[in-house]
Structure formats: structure tokens, C-alpha cells
Amino acid sequence: MRELYPPREPYNSGYLKVSDLHRIHFEESGNPQGKPIVLLHGGPGGGCPPFYRQYFDPEKWRLVMFDQRGCGQSQPHAELPENTTWDLVNDIEKLREHLNIEQWVVFGGSWGSTLSLAYSQTHPDRCKGLILRGIFMLRQKEIRWFYQEGASYIFPDAWEEYVKPIPINERDDMLTAYYKRLTSPDAQIRLEAARAWSIWEASTSRLFPDFDLKQRFGVDTFAEAFARIECHYFINKGFLQPEDQLILNVNRIRHIPAVIVQGRYDVVCPMMSAWELHRAWEEAEFIVVPDAGHSMSEPGIRSALIEATDKFAGF
């Protein structure tokens, strides 16, 4: 079982203006002469905590991480206008050009896997490899499973807390009901909804619940960006057309070396999505971790991801 690499600080960080409204925070860590890799975080709206750096050998990788529009240290905070999947795909390219990187490996989990697929299918010539985890393709059946009915049968106790901010007569469409509150002009209404939304995901992300994760997701600043941006993307169907776009366009990336890591008991992004991607893209290595849920920090997923980054560093 592989352990994380030691903590380290970035050797470069800054802001990149990507539109008249948004500027994104980025950092580089590891070896400035190493193989470039970009990490696309989850959410959308999750940001990049420092421990993400520890999944990559600091002697071999030049790791680029950035907070996507509206979250983490990017500015303005929790902002929804000019915040779409294709805006983010463009941001990745702007950052690559800003850092004078010709090609890089792309690493993404959960929503990060969605964005990795969208980016690589748009710019396959810029991708030397893909490391994907907890596959999410933002289709309606995936959204309904987690936010309307499905995961509630496995976590009824956490679900009870999730539905509390929503009146009974609005619970037949939880996504719309939450969007109404997360975009309310009343800050207290927004915050109550944001914390409930975020804690629901934290409560279901691991095979064995993690109280510290629930606390982190419940912090006001994190919760507001995470919940507002997620709900914004989901209500807009990920800005994908058609909704199976990411599977239908697999031929564009079939030639790129790739690995897919999936927890068997992932409730947030159930294994069916990873399986459907695997069946469409059998050239990609497919790893099922038998004793894990969704979180990249669970031991089996952590180990599989570090093995993958070590292997790709040698290509």
C-alpha cells in the first residue's frame, strides 16, 4: 500500500487573468525540470488543498495545480457568471501557454475527471496521458442518483440533514429547490443551503465516514463556493451537448495512455459510469479498488493513484 510523498511547498505561484471578470490562482511544485502534469480538482468548486501535491514524486514531476473559477484562492469568490465547462477548458489552455508547457499529463478525479475528458477531447495534441479517478460524466441519471433518489437509500441519516432546508412541497426537484436558495439575495439562506449541500457530499464520500472531512466541507467560505458552483453546473447539465458527449467523443483520445481508478463502493459517483466509460474505451487501464468509496484519500485509491503517477513519470 503506497503512502503519500512528504509535504512540500510550491516553488512558483501567482494569478492569471482569464477574463474581464475572473482570475485564477495557480502554483507549481516539485521539479521545475520534471515532466509536466496538471491536476484538475473536483467539485466543481472544490479548490486544491496542499495535500494534493503529495500524490506526485517531487523529483520527477513538475506539478501544476490551479483553483478553477470562483473557488479556492481564485477571484471573485463563488462567482457564477462566465463560469462554464468550456470557460475552464479555455483556462487550462491559457495556463499551459502562460507556463510555456508544450504537452502535459492530465490528472483529475470526480468533477476533475469530467473536466479532464472535456479538455483532452478538445486538445488531444496537448495531452501525453490521462490519470482519472471516480468517473463522473455529469449525465442526468448521475445527478438524480445523488441529489434526488438513490444515494438516499444508503445514507438515509445524512439525507435527512440534506433535505432539511427544503420544504416538503419542493422536494420532488431538489436541484431546482437548492439552486433557488443558493442564488438567493439573502446571505443567510444561501449559507444554510450551502452547508447542507456540502456536508451531504462529505458524509457520503468515504466508505468509512470521516468527521474531519465533514467539518472542512461545512466551513462557510468553502461551502458557499462549492455548493453554488456545483449546483450552477448541474442545473445547466454541465454545459454538455448531448449529455453523453464525453463518451461519444472517446475516439478523440483513444490513442492517449490512460488509467481509470474507481472505488467499488463509490456512492457519489457510482461505478456504473466508470464501467460505461471503460466499455467504450477499453484501451485505458481500468482499476477497481474493492474496498473504497469516492475519496482520493482512501487507502486503496491513494495507493492506486500514486502507483499510476509513478508509472506515468517513467513513460
mmCIF file of C-alpha atoms in Angstrom:
data_model
loop_
_atom_site.group_PDB
_atom_site.id
_atom_site.type_symbol
_atom_site.label_atom_id
_atom_site.label_comp_id
_atom_site.label_asym_id
_atom_site.label_seq_id
_atom_site.Cartn_x
_atom_site.Cartn_y
_atom_site.Cartn_z
ATOM 1 C CA MET A 1 0.000 0.000 0.000
ATOM 2 C CA ARG A 2 1.612 3.226 -1.151
ATOM 3 C CA GLU A 3 1.896 6.215 1.185
ATOM 4 C CA LEU A 4 1.853 9.894 0.281
ATOM 5 C CA TYR A 5 5.086 11.666 -0.627
ATOM 6 C CA PRO A 6 6.303 14.151 2.033
ATOM 7 C CA PRO A 7 4.642 17.582 2.170
ATOM 8 C CA ARG A 8 6.294 20.317 0.130
ATOM 9 C CA GLU A 9 5.784 23.938 -0.745
ATOM 10 C CA PRO A 10 5.307 25.334 -4.264
ATOM 11 C CA TYR A 11 8.300 26.958 -5.943
ATOM 12 C CA ASN A 12 6.082 29.261 -8.003
ATOM 13 C CA SER A 13 2.585 30.681 -7.587
ATOM 14 C CA GLY A 14 0.516 33.534 -8.870
ATOM 15 C CA TYR A 15 -2.647 34.697 -10.575
ATOM 16 C CA LEU A 16 -3.617 34.510 -14.232
ATOM 17 C CA LYS A 17 -6.320 36.815 -15.580
ATOM 18 C CA VAL A 18 -8.545 34.609 -17.751
ATOM 19 C CA SER A 19 -11.452 37.008 -18.428
ATOM 20 C CA ASP A 20 -12.568 40.527 -17.613
ATOM 21 C CA LEU A 21 -14.213 39.074 -14.501
ATOM 22 C CA HIS A 22 -12.111 36.100 -13.392
ATOM 23 C CA ARG A 23 -8.530 35.458 -12.407
ATOM 24 C CA ILE A 24 -7.336 32.042 -11.324
ATOM 25 C CA HIS A 25 -4.741 31.152 -8.727
ATOM 26 C CA PHE A 26 -2.103 28.631 -9.793
ATOM 27 C CA GLU A 27 1.020 27.064 -8.351
ATOM 28 C CA GLU A 28 3.913 24.859 -9.429
ATOM 29 C CA SER A 29 5.681 22.360 -7.190
ATOM 30 C CA GLY A 30 8.154 19.503 -7.492
ATOM 31 C CA ASN A 31 10.970 19.632 -10.048
ATOM 32 C CA PRO A 32 10.984 22.631 -12.436
ATOM 33 C CA GLN A 33 12.736 20.380 -14.979
ATOM 34 C CA GLY A 34 10.403 17.436 -14.393
ATOM 35 C CA LYS A 35 7.628 16.052 -16.568
ATOM 36 C CA PRO A 36 4.669 18.495 -16.558
ATOM 37 C CA ILE A 37 1.364 17.337 -15.089
ATOM 38 C CA VAL A 38 -1.755 19.390 -14.373
ATOM 39 C CA LEU A 39 -4.181 18.488 -11.587
ATOM 40 C CA LEU A 40 -7.862 19.260 -12.184
ATOM 41 C CA HIS A 41 -9.683 19.322 -8.856
ATOM 42 C CA GLY A 42 -13.183 18.125 -8.097
ATOM 43 C CA GLY A 43 -16.427 19.844 -7.328
ATOM 44 C CA PRO A 44 -16.718 21.903 -9.444
ATOM 45 C CA GLY A 45 -15.841 24.455 -6.819
ATOM 46 C CA GLY A 46 -13.623 22.282 -4.606
ATOM 47 C CA GLY A 47 -10.251 24.010 -4.973
ATOM 48 C CA CYS A 48 -6.807 22.464 -4.380
ATOM 49 C CA PRO A 49 -5.767 21.650 -0.801
ATOM 50 C CA PRO A 50 -1.990 21.355 -0.275
ATOM 51 C CA PHE A 51 -2.005 17.582 0.333
ATOM 52 C CA TYR A 52 -2.784 17.020 -3.365
ATOM 53 C CA ARG A 53 0.913 17.716 -4.034
ATOM 54 C CA GLN A 54 1.825 14.531 -2.168
ATOM 55 C CA TYR A 55 0.490 12.190 -4.872
ATOM 56 C CA PHE A 56 3.426 13.037 -7.153
ATOM 57 C CA ASP A 57 7.131 12.197 -6.919
ATOM 58 C CA PRO A 58 8.724 15.643 -6.407
ATOM 59 C CA GLU A 59 11.916 14.558 -8.182
ATOM 60 C CA LYS A 60 10.132 13.507 -11.373
ATOM 61 C CA TRP A 61 7.103 15.754 -11.759
ATOM 62 C CA ARG A 62 6.573 19.430 -12.442
ATOM 63 C CA LEU A 63 3.140 19.641 -10.857
ATOM 64 C CA VAL A 64 0.748 22.424 -11.860
ATOM 65 C CA MET A 65 -2.354 22.962 -9.716
ATOM 66 C CA PHE A 66 -4.920 25.732 -10.019
ATOM 67 C CA ASP A 67 -8.181 26.725 -8.396
ATOM 68 C CA GLN A 68 -10.933 26.841 -11.004
ATOM 69 C CA ARG A 69 -13.074 29.938 -11.462
ATOM 70 C CA GLY A 70 -14.790 31.138 -8.300
ATOM 71 C CA CYS A 71 -13.210 28.775 -5.772
ATOM 72 C CA GLY A 72 -10.144 28.325 -3.611
ATOM 73 C CA GLN A 73 -7.915 31.372 -3.926
ATOM 74 C CA SER A 74 -9.278 32.340 -7.349
ATOM 75 C CA GLN A 75 -11.234 35.570 -7.598
ATOM 76 C CA PRO A 76 -14.018 36.651 -7.417
ATOM 77 C CA HIS A 77 -15.174 34.103 -4.862
ATOM 78 C CA ALA A 78 -18.221 31.899 -5.597
ATOM 79 C CA GLU A 79 -18.955 33.822 -8.798
ATOM 80 C CA LEU A 80 -21.271 32.124 -11.328
ATOM 81 C CA PRO A 81 -21.253 34.326 -14.484
ATOM 82 C CA GLU A 82 -18.623 33.348 -17.075
ATOM 83 C CA ASN A 83 -18.223 30.015 -15.307
ATOM 84 C CA THR A 84 -18.851 27.053 -17.619
ATOM 85 C CA THR A 85 -17.096 23.819 -18.560
ATOM 86 C CA TRP A 86 -15.791 25.427 -21.744
ATOM 87 C CA ASP A 87 -14.546 28.504 -19.907
ATOM 88 C CA LEU A 88 -12.485 26.146 -17.744
ATOM 89 C CA VAL A 89 -11.207 24.202 -20.764
ATOM 90 C CA ASN A 90 -10.010 27.531 -22.182
ATOM 91 C CA ASP A 91 -8.431 28.442 -18.836
ATOM 92 C CA ILE A 92 -6.376 25.224 -18.849
ATOM 93 C CA GLU A 93 -5.005 26.137 -22.281
ATOM 94 C CA LYS A 94 -4.249 29.705 -21.200
ATOM 95 C CA LEU A 95 -2.391 28.403 -18.173
ATOM 96 C CA ARG A 96 -0.415 25.889 -20.264
ATOM 97 C CA GLU A 97 0.643 28.663 -22.633
ATOM 98 C CA HIS A 98 1.424 31.020 -19.738
ATOM 99 C CA LEU A 99 3.780 28.417 -18.251
ATOM 100 C CA ASN A 100 5.387 27.592 -21.632
ATOM 101 C CA ILE A 101 4.438 23.920 -21.455
ATOM 102 C CA GLU A 102 4.126 22.102 -24.792
ATOM 103 C CA GLN A 103 2.365 18.973 -23.520
ATOM 104 C CA TRP A 104 1.409 17.580 -20.149
ATOM 105 C CA VAL A 105 -0.219 14.670 -18.373
ATOM 106 C CA VAL A 106 -3.717 15.444 -17.060
ATOM 107 C CA PHE A 107 -4.808 14.164 -13.625
ATOM 108 C CA GLY A 108 -8.417 14.566 -12.483
ATOM 109 C CA GLY A 109 -10.902 12.959 -10.134
ATOM 110 C CA SER A 110 -14.688 13.230 -9.764
ATOM 111 C CA TRP A 111 -15.638 16.518 -11.497
ATOM 112 C CA GLY A 112 -11.920 16.670 -12.318
ATOM 113 C CA SER A 113 -12.414 13.540 -14.445
ATOM 114 C CA THR A 114 -15.273 15.288 -16.282
ATOM 115 C CA LEU A 115 -13.087 18.296 -16.982
ATOM 116 C CA SER A 116 -10.125 16.079 -17.922
ATOM 117 C CA LEU A 117 -12.237 14.318 -20.538
ATOM 118 C CA ALA A 118 -13.631 17.610 -21.870
ATOM 119 C CA TYR A 119 -10.164 19.177 -22.070
ATOM 120 C CA SER A 120 -8.402 16.177 -23.601
ATOM 121 C CA GLN A 121 -11.130 15.685 -26.199
ATOM 122 C CA THR A 122 -10.818 19.367 -27.156
ATOM 123 C CA HIS A 123 -6.993 19.448 -27.115
ATOM 124 C CA PRO A 124 -5.789 15.841 -27.566
ATOM 125 C CA ASP A 125 -2.480 17.051 -29.030
ATOM 126 C CA ARG A 126 -1.614 18.682 -25.686
ATOM 127 C CA CYS A 127 -2.162 15.542 -23.568
ATOM 128 C CA LYS A 128 0.602 12.988 -23.019
ATOM 129 C CA GLY A 129 -1.503 10.888 -20.654
ATOM 130 C CA LEU A 130 -4.640 10.806 -18.507
ATOM 131 C CA ILE A 131 -4.981 9.659 -14.897
ATOM 132 C CA LEU A 132 -8.668 9.636 -13.961
ATOM 133 C CA ARG A 133 -10.438 8.767 -10.716
ATOM 134 C CA GLY A 134 -14.071 8.474 -9.593
ATOM 135 C CA ILE A 135 -15.592 8.898 -13.039
ATOM 136 C CA PHE A 136 -18.338 11.490 -13.358
ATOM 137 C CA MET A 137 -19.786 12.487 -16.731
ATOM 138 C CA LEU A 138 -22.500 14.809 -15.462
ATOM 139 C CA ARG A 139 -25.427 12.976 -17.039
ATOM 140 C CA GLN A 140 -28.917 13.335 -15.641
ATOM 141 C CA LYS A 141 -29.012 9.793 -14.267
ATOM 142 C CA GLU A 142 -25.858 10.541 -12.259
ATOM 143 C CA ILE A 143 -27.283 13.794 -10.871
ATOM 144 C CA ARG A 144 -30.630 12.194 -9.996
ATOM 145 C CA TRP A 145 -28.892 9.313 -8.218
ATOM 146 C CA PHE A 146 -27.034 11.539 -5.798
ATOM 147 C CA TYR A 147 -29.274 14.582 -5.396
ATOM 148 C CA GLN A 148 -32.781 13.185 -5.833
ATOM 149 C CA GLU A 149 -33.086 9.471 -5.125
ATOM 150 C CA GLY A 150 -30.613 6.625 -4.927
ATOM 151 C CA ALA A 151 -27.817 7.521 -2.525
ATOM 152 C CA SER A 152 -30.559 8.424 -0.022
ATOM 153 C CA TYR A 153 -31.294 4.710 0.410
ATOM 154 C CA ILE A 154 -27.718 4.066 1.537
ATOM 155 C CA PHE A 155 -27.287 7.171 3.706
ATOM 156 C CA PRO A 156 -30.802 7.982 4.995
ATOM 157 C CA ASP A 157 -29.410 9.654 8.112
ATOM 158 C CA ALA A 158 -27.213 12.054 6.130
ATOM 159 C CA TRP A 159 -30.037 12.541 3.595
ATOM 160 C CA GLU A 160 -32.336 13.733 6.351
ATOM 161 C CA GLU A 161 -29.927 16.573 7.079
ATOM 162 C CA TYR A 162 -29.532 17.346 3.362
ATOM 163 C CA VAL A 163 -33.262 17.849 2.773
ATOM 164 C CA LYS A 164 -33.848 19.981 5.892
ATOM 165 C CA PRO A 165 -33.505 23.397 4.175
ATOM 166 C CA ILE A 166 -36.052 22.399 1.508
ATOM 167 C CA PRO A 167 -39.828 22.483 2.220
ATOM 168 C CA ILE A 168 -41.593 19.159 1.656
ATOM 169 C CA ASN A 169 -43.602 20.534 -1.269
ATOM 170 C CA GLU A 170 -40.364 21.328 -3.183
ATOM 171 C CA ARG A 171 -38.554 18.054 -2.581
ATOM 172 C CA ASP A 172 -39.669 16.454 -5.849
ATOM 173 C CA ASP A 173 -36.972 18.568 -7.555
ATOM 174 C CA MET A 174 -34.126 19.042 -5.107
ATOM 175 C CA LEU A 175 -31.738 20.518 -7.662
ATOM 176 C CA THR A 176 -34.098 23.366 -8.577
ATOM 177 C CA ALA A 177 -35.017 23.955 -4.937
ATOM 178 C CA TYR A 178 -31.351 24.207 -3.942
ATOM 179 C CA TYR A 179 -30.471 26.432 -6.892
ATOM 180 C CA LYS A 180 -33.198 28.864 -5.825
ATOM 181 C CA ARG A 181 -31.665 29.107 -2.340
ATOM 182 C CA LEU A 182 -28.021 29.092 -3.378
ATOM 183 C CA THR A 183 -28.688 32.087 -5.629
ATOM 184 C CA SER A 184 -30.890 33.907 -3.099
ATOM 185 C CA PRO A 185 -30.047 37.558 -2.318
ATOM 186 C CA ASP A 186 -30.326 36.605 1.370
ATOM 187 C CA ALA A 187 -26.857 35.588 2.587
ATOM 188 C CA GLN A 188 -28.244 33.525 5.466
ATOM 189 C CA ILE A 189 -30.450 31.468 3.135
ATOM 190 C CA ARG A 190 -27.503 30.914 0.785
ATOM 191 C CA LEU A 191 -25.233 29.804 3.614
ATOM 192 C CA GLU A 192 -27.727 27.406 5.207
ATOM 193 C CA ALA A 193 -28.278 25.719 1.840
ATOM 194 C CA ALA A 194 -24.559 25.691 1.011
ATOM 195 C CA ARG A 195 -23.569 23.990 4.249
ATOM 196 C CA ALA A 196 -26.283 21.319 3.938
ATOM 197 C CA TRP A 197 -25.348 20.627 0.300
ATOM 198 C CA SER A 198 -21.617 20.391 1.031
ATOM 199 C CA ILE A 199 -21.914 18.288 4.185
ATOM 200 C CA TRP A 200 -24.132 15.807 2.310
ATOM 201 C CA GLU A 201 -21.266 15.133 -0.102
ATOM 202 C CA ALA A 202 -18.691 14.935 2.684
ATOM 203 C CA SER A 203 -20.908 12.489 4.579
ATOM 204 C CA THR A 204 -21.042 10.073 1.661
ATOM 205 C CA SER A 205 -17.565 10.363 0.130
ATOM 206 C CA ARG A 206 -15.788 7.635 2.065
ATOM 207 C CA LEU A 207 -16.511 4.006 2.747
ATOM 208 C CA PHE A 208 -15.976 4.832 6.431
ATOM 209 C CA PRO A 209 -17.295 8.312 7.338
ATOM 210 C CA ASP A 210 -14.715 10.972 8.137
ATOM 211 C CA PHE A 211 -15.763 13.596 10.699
ATOM 212 C CA ASP A 212 -12.847 15.888 9.773
ATOM 213 C CA LEU A 213 -13.951 15.929 6.136
ATOM 214 C CA LYS A 214 -17.475 16.938 7.163
ATOM 215 C CA GLN A 215 -16.037 19.759 9.251
ATOM 216 C CA ARG A 216 -13.890 21.037 6.347
ATOM 217 C CA PHE A 217 -16.796 20.932 3.903
ATOM 218 C CA GLY A 218 -19.000 22.753 6.415
ATOM 219 C CA VAL A 219 -16.715 25.795 6.691
ATOM 220 C CA ASP A 220 -18.688 28.788 5.373
ATOM 221 C CA THR A 221 -16.185 30.021 2.772
ATOM 222 C CA PHE A 222 -15.599 26.577 1.293
ATOM 223 C CA ALA A 223 -19.261 25.551 1.379
ATOM 224 C CA GLU A 224 -20.542 28.654 -0.383
ATOM 225 C CA ALA A 225 -18.231 28.289 -3.397
ATOM 226 C CA PHE A 226 -18.546 24.503 -3.524
ATOM 227 C CA ALA A 227 -22.345 24.340 -3.354
ATOM 228 C CA ARG A 228 -23.115 27.370 -5.528
ATOM 229 C CA ILE A 229 -20.740 26.378 -8.322
ATOM 230 C CA GLU A 230 -21.709 22.702 -8.252
ATOM 231 C CA CYS A 231 -25.412 23.467 -8.381
ATOM 232 C CA HIS A 232 -24.838 26.033 -11.143
ATOM 233 C CA TYR A 233 -23.089 23.414 -13.287
ATOM 234 C CA PHE A 234 -25.630 20.712 -12.539
ATOM 235 C CA ILE A 235 -28.701 22.858 -13.237
ATOM 236 C CA ASN A 236 -27.067 23.682 -16.595
ATOM 237 C CA LYS A 237 -26.363 19.991 -17.336
ATOM 238 C CA GLY A 238 -22.628 20.549 -17.295
ATOM 239 C CA PHE A 239 -22.871 22.694 -20.417
ATOM 240 C CA LEU A 240 -22.546 19.425 -22.359
ATOM 241 C CA GLN A 241 -24.499 18.738 -25.540
ATOM 242 C CA PRO A 242 -25.568 16.000 -25.911
ATOM 243 C CA GLU A 243 -25.329 14.744 -22.349
ATOM 244 C CA ASP A 244 -23.356 11.649 -23.494
ATOM 245 C CA GLN A 245 -20.829 13.915 -25.200
ATOM 246 C CA LEU A 246 -17.844 12.665 -23.219
ATOM 247 C CA ILE A 247 -18.479 9.008 -24.102
ATOM 248 C CA LEU A 248 -19.393 9.760 -27.702
ATOM 249 C CA ASN A 249 -16.081 11.596 -28.214
ATOM 250 C CA VAL A 250 -13.807 8.908 -26.764
ATOM 251 C CA ASN A 251 -12.339 8.269 -30.233
ATOM 252 C CA ARG A 252 -10.571 11.617 -29.964
ATOM 253 C CA ILE A 253 -8.458 10.373 -27.039
ATOM 254 C CA ARG A 254 -8.321 6.622 -27.652
ATOM 255 C CA HIS A 255 -4.617 6.839 -28.519
ATOM 256 C CA ILE A 256 -3.623 8.635 -25.286
ATOM 257 C CA PRO A 257 -2.205 6.416 -22.490
ATOM 258 C CA ALA A 258 -4.757 6.422 -19.681
ATOM 259 C CA VAL A 259 -5.695 4.800 -16.402
ATOM 260 C CA ILE A 260 -9.082 4.878 -14.663
ATOM 261 C CA VAL A 261 -9.200 4.294 -10.882
ATOM 262 C CA GLN A 262 -12.630 3.622 -9.376
ATOM 263 C CA GLY A 263 -13.789 2.737 -5.871
ATOM 264 C CA ARG A 264 -16.210 -0.203 -5.933
ATOM 265 C CA TYR A 265 -18.471 1.395 -3.306
ATOM 266 C CA ASP A 266 -18.375 4.956 -4.592
ATOM 267 C CA VAL A 267 -21.800 6.417 -3.766
ATOM 268 C CA VAL A 268 -21.091 9.944 -5.026
ATOM 269 C CA CYS A 269 -20.016 8.771 -8.497
ATOM 270 C CA PRO A 270 -21.241 5.164 -8.726
ATOM 271 C CA MET A 271 -19.114 2.649 -10.587
ATOM 272 C CA MET A 272 -21.615 2.289 -13.456
ATOM 273 C CA SER A 273 -20.284 5.490 -15.042
ATOM 274 C CA ALA A 274 -16.689 4.271 -14.858
ATOM 275 C CA TRP A 275 -17.795 0.917 -16.241
ATOM 276 C CA GLU A 276 -19.593 2.541 -19.184
ATOM 277 C CA LEU A 277 -16.506 4.634 -19.945
ATOM 278 C CA HIS A 278 -14.323 1.530 -19.674
ATOM 279 C CA ARG A 279 -16.546 -0.399 -22.114
ATOM 280 C CA ALA A 280 -16.337 2.474 -24.601
ATOM 281 C CA TRP A 281 -12.577 2.933 -24.087
ATOM 282 C CA GLU A 282 -11.038 -0.460 -23.471
ATOM 283 C CA GLU A 283 -7.541 0.791 -24.305
ATOM 284 C CA ALA A 284 -7.481 2.642 -20.966
ATOM 285 C CA GLU A 285 -6.286 0.629 -17.976
ATOM 286 C CA PHE A 286 -9.203 0.077 -15.597
ATOM 287 C CA ILE A 287 -8.554 -0.397 -11.871
ATOM 288 C CA VAL A 288 -11.360 -1.145 -9.416
ATOM 289 C CA VAL A 289 -10.437 -0.648 -5.767
ATOM 290 C CA PRO A 290 -12.538 -3.257 -3.929
ATOM 291 C CA ASP A 291 -12.660 -1.593 -0.502
ATOM 292 C CA ALA A 292 -13.142 2.101 -1.257
ATOM 293 C CA GLY A 293 -15.776 4.753 -1.829
ATOM 294 C CA HIS A 294 -15.257 8.072 -3.589
ATOM 295 C CA SER A 295 -12.471 9.931 -1.799
ATOM 296 C CA MET A 296 -8.979 10.039 -3.284
ATOM 297 C CA SER A 297 -7.575 9.855 0.257
ATOM 298 C CA GLU A 298 -8.954 6.372 0.962
ATOM 299 C CA PRO A 299 -6.002 3.953 1.258
ATOM 300 C CA GLY A 300 -6.694 1.809 -1.797
ATOM 301 C CA ILE A 301 -7.445 4.740 -4.088
ATOM 302 C CA ARG A 302 -4.492 6.725 -2.768
ATOM 303 C CA SER A 303 -2.171 3.791 -3.422
ATOM 304 C CA ALA A 304 -3.505 3.161 -6.937
ATOM 305 C CA LEU A 305 -3.162 6.843 -7.866
ATOM 306 C CA ILE A 306 0.421 7.064 -6.614
ATOM 307 C CA GLU A 307 1.311 3.874 -8.491
ATOM 308 C CA ALA A 308 -0.205 5.444 -11.606
ATOM 309 C CA THR A 309 1.682 8.740 -11.249
ATOM 310 C CA ASP A 310 4.932 6.831 -10.672
ATOM 311 C CA LYS A 311 4.316 4.704 -13.764
ATOM 312 C CA PHE A 312 3.424 7.675 -15.972
ATOM 313 C CA ALA A 313 6.537 9.522 -14.785
ATOM 314 C CA GLY A 314 8.580 6.748 -16.395
ATOM 315 C CA PHE A 315 6.922 6.917 -19.802
#
